[in-house]
C-alpha cells in the first residue's frame, strides 16, 4: 500500500543493456551497422568486416555521408582508413596487416573504433560537423580544414619517366579550377549581399534582422520546408541517441575489454624494461625465471639495435661528409637558417599573442549600426586577421621562390651547354 | 555569371551583332520541347550572361563596341535598335574618324595608347554592371588594322587590369586568297601578342565557313552577313547555358571557366576550333531526321580526319593504334591527316540528350604532340 517495493536487478535488463548501448551508438554515428554486426565482429566473422570498414571511413572522412563517398570502392576506403589511422598514431599493427579487400578483421576494426571513441568526443564532433545550418555561414579560419585528413586521392603510379607537358597540363588545370572557385565565391558573396538586403526586416529575431538563403527558400518553397523539417528531425534523433549513448557507455567499455582479451598478443616494441622481482623458490620461480630470460633477450635486442643504428649513422656521415668543408659550411648555413626561422616564428607569435584569433564558421548577418555589447565578430576585424595571415604566407612564398631561383641558377651553372628558355613573365 | 563582349573593328562589330541576335532569338523562340519552368530558367540564365536590364525592360547587350570609323558602329547600333527586342547601350561605343588603314602597328602603337583610357573606362563601366564576371569575349579579325592591332593592345591591357578574369579572343582567320595585302603580317603579329596575354584563342576560318555556306546551306550569293550568321550560330551553341554530364538541376554558372578548364590548361596550347553538326538551311529542316548515334559518328570522324564540315569527310583516316607517338620521332612528312588536338569538349543540345552515347573518345585525348585544341559541338534543332 504505497510502500515501494525495491526492484531486484533484472538479469534480462543486464542482457539487454549491451545491445541497447550499441544501438544508441549506431543511431548517433553516420552509416553505422546494427548491434548484431558488432557482436559478429567480436568473433571475427567475415560479414562484419566490410560494414565496419565503411563505418570507419564515414567516421574519419570530413565529407558528408552521401555525395562523394559512395563513389569509392571498398578497397579504396580500406586503404584510406589505414593511412588515416596510421597518421593519427593508431598503435596496433594488426590493422595495417589486414587485407585490402576488406573481407576480414572485424575484431581489429572494433578495437580501432573503440580507440577513436576513447580519444575524444567522437559522436559529438561528428554531430557538430553535420549540423543543420539555418544561417549563411562562412569559416573565418582554416584550422578545421587543415586538421582533418583530406579526401582519398587516386593512386598515383610512380612510373619511370614523367611527361613534363602532362604535369604542366595538370598544373594549369589546377590553376584554372582555382580561379573558377574564386569567381564562384565572389558571385556567391554578391548574391548573398543582395538577399540579405532585400529581406531586411523579415526575420522574427530582431538581432538578426534579415533572412538567410535557407530561410528564404523555406518561405518560397513549401517542399523545401518539409525537407528541412525532416533533416532537423533526423538530427534531433541523432542528438537523442548521443545522449543515450553517454548514459550507457560503461557497458560498452566493459564489453570492449572482453574483445581485447580475445585478441592474440601483439609483439609491440618494448618501451621500458619490466622490473623483475627476485627469483623465488618453487612454483612461483618458474615464470620468474622465464621473465628473467625474457629480460636478457630484450637487453640483447636493444644492444643490437643500438649497434645497427650507429653503424648506419656512421655510414651516412661517411657518405655525406665526403664533401668536406663545403658540406660543413652548408650545414652551418642550414643551422643559421633554422635558427632564423625559429626566431621569426617566435616573434610572430609574440605579436599575435594579444589578439584572439577567430575560429570556426560564423553566421553572416548584415547590419547597419554597431550595437554595443553585441556578441560576434565584425567583418573588418576578421579581414584584418586574414590580411595579417596573408602577409605571413606571402613572405613565406617569396622566401621559397627565392630558394627555387637560387637552385635553378645553380643548376644552370652546372651544365654550360644547355640553353634555358624561361616561360614568358606574367 | 556574365560575359563582357568587346567588339573590335568592322568584322568584330558585325559578328558581335549577329551573335547577340542569335543568342536572344534562341532563348526567346516560341515552341521547343521543355516545360515553361525550364524555358524560363534557360532564358534567365542566357539573359544574365549576355544582357543587362534597363528601366523600360529592353535588354541591353553587355558589350563595348570599338572601331576607328563611324560607319559600321552606327549601322550596328541601328540594326539592334530596329529589332525592338534588344539593343546596345547608348554609351557603350567608342569610335574615331580616321580608321587604321589595315596597319597593325597603327592600331597597336598609335590608336592603342592614345585611346586607352576611354576604351578601358567603357569596359570598366560594363564590368561594374555585372554581379559577377565570368570573363571577356573579344571579337576581332586578324587581317585588318583595328581588329588586329588594337585588339592585341586591348587584350594586353585587360590582362594587366583584370588579371584574374578569363579572356577568350575570337579570331577571324582571313581568306587564303586574302582581302588585304598585308594580312599575313597582321596575323602573325596578332597571334604572337595574343598568345602571351590571352587565355584562349577561338579561331574561325573564313574559308571553312564560306564552304559551309556554299555546300551545306545552299546559298548562291554568299555575303558577309551569311557568313556572320553561321558564325553566330556556332558561337551561340558554345555559349548558351549547359548542364554538366553528371546531371544537375541548375545550369552551369561559369561558361568561360568550364571551357577553359577543360581545353586550355596548358600555357602553350591555346588555340581552339569549333565544329558543328548538323548545319543546314531552314528549308531543309523539314525534310531531315537525325539520330544521336549517326550525328556522333559523323562528328567523331570529322574530328579524326580534321574535316571542317560534315560533307566530304574522309572516312579512311583512322586514329593511330598506339596512343602516344614516341617523342622526338615526329616526322613532318606523315600524310595521315590525322587530327592532332590535345583535348576535346562535346556539347550536345536537343531532344533525348541523355540517351546520346559519346562513347570511346578517350584515345583521342592522349595525343600530346599537338598544336590545336578543338571543341566539338552538336546541334539539333530544338
CSV table of C-alpha atoms in Angstrom, one decimal, chain A residues 159 161-191 194 198 220-221 421 423-426, chain B residues 1 48 131-133 159 162-167 196-199 253-254 256-258 260-270 324 327 342-343 366 368-370 373:
chain,number,residue,atom,x,y,z
A,159,UNK,CA,56.4,5.3,-63.5
A,161,UNK,CA,59.7,8.9,-66.9
A,162,UNK,CA,57.3,11.8,-66.2
A,163,UNK,CA,55.9,13.7,-69.1
A,164,UNK,CA,56.5,17.4,-68.2
A,165,UNK,CA,53.8,18.5,-70.5
A,166,UNK,CA,51.3,16.4,-68.7
A,167,UNK,CA,52.4,18.0,-65.5
A,168,UNK,CA,52.0,21.4,-67.0
A,169,UNK,CA,48.6,20.4,-68.1
A,170,UNK,CA,47.6,19.3,-64.6
A,171,UNK,CA,49.1,22.4,-63.1
A,172,UNK,CA,47.2,24.6,-65.5
A,173,UNK,CA,44.0,22.8,-64.8
A,174,UNK,CA,44.5,23.3,-61.1
A,175,UNK,CA,45.1,27.0,-61.5
A,176,UNK,CA,42.0,27.4,-63.7
A,177,UNK,CA,39.9,25.5,-61.2
A,178,UNK,CA,41.2,27.7,-58.5
A,179,UNK,CA,40.3,30.8,-60.5
A,180,UNK,CA,36.9,29.4,-61.2
A,181,UNK,CA,36.4,28.7,-57.5
A,182,UNK,CA,37.4,32.3,-56.6
A,183,UNK,CA,35.0,33.6,-59.2
A,184,UNK,CA,32.2,31.4,-57.9
A,185,UNK,CA,32.8,32.5,-54.3
A,186,UNK,CA,32.7,36.2,-55.4
A,187,UNK,CA,29.4,35.5,-57.1
A,188,UNK,CA,28.1,33.8,-54.0
A,189,UNK,CA,29.0,36.8,-51.9
A,190,UNK,CA,27.4,39.3,-54.2
A,191,UNK,CA,24.2,37.3,-54.3
A,194,UNK,CA,21.5,41.0,-52.3
A,198,UNK,CA,16.2,42.5,-49.8
A,220,UNK,CA,9.4,30.3,-51.2
A,221,UNK,CA,9.1,26.6,-51.5
A,421,UNK,CA,64.2,29.2,-72.2
A,423,UNK,CA,58.4,31.0,-69.7
A,424,UNK,CA,57.1,34.5,-70.5
A,425,UNK,CA,56.9,36.6,-67.5
A,426,UNK,CA,53.3,37.3,-66.5
B,1,UNK,CA,28.0,35.0,-64.3
B,48,UNK,CA,22.1,37.1,-67.2
B,131,UNK,CA,27.0,40.9,-60.5
B,132,UNK,CA,29.9,38.7,-61.2
B,133,UNK,CA,32.2,38.4,-64.1
B,159,UNK,CA,45.4,41.2,-68.8
B,162,UNK,CA,41.8,42.3,-64.8
B,163,UNK,CA,44.4,39.7,-64.3
B,164,UNK,CA,42.1,37.3,-62.5
B,165,UNK,CA,39.4,37.4,-65.2
B,166,UNK,CA,39.4,34.9,-68.1
B,167,UNK,CA,39.8,36.2,-71.6
B,196,UNK,CA,51.0,36.0,-74.3
B,197,UNK,CA,48.1,37.9,-73.0
B,198,UNK,CA,45.0,35.8,-73.8
B,199,UNK,CA,43.8,32.6,-72.2
B,253,UNK,CA,27.3,29.3,-63.9
B,254,UNK,CA,30.7,29.9,-65.5
B,256,UNK,CA,34.2,30.6,-69.9
B,257,UNK,CA,35.6,28.8,-66.9
B,258,UNK,CA,34.2,25.5,-67.9
B,260,UNK,CA,39.0,26.9,-70.4
B,261,UNK,CA,39.4,24.4,-67.6
B,262,UNK,CA,38.8,21.5,-70.0
B,263,UNK,CA,40.5,22.8,-73.1
B,264,UNK,CA,43.3,25.2,-72.4
B,265,UNK,CA,45.1,24.4,-69.1
B,266,UNK,CA,48.4,24.1,-70.8
B,267,UNK,CA,50.0,27.5,-71.3
B,268,UNK,CA,51.5,26.6,-74.7
B,269,UNK,CA,48.4,25.3,-76.4
B,270,UNK,CA,45.7,27.9,-76.6
B,324,UNK,CA,51.4,8.3,-77.9
B,327,UNK,CA,58.8,11.6,-78.5
B,342,UNK,CA,45.0,17.7,-77.3
B,343,UNK,CA,41.6,18.0,-75.8
B,366,UNK,CA,46.2,11.2,-75.3
B,368,UNK,CA,50.2,15.0,-76.9
B,369,UNK,CA,52.1,16.2,-80.0
B,370,UNK,CA,49.7,18.9,-80.9
B,373,UNK,CA,42.8,22.2,-79.4
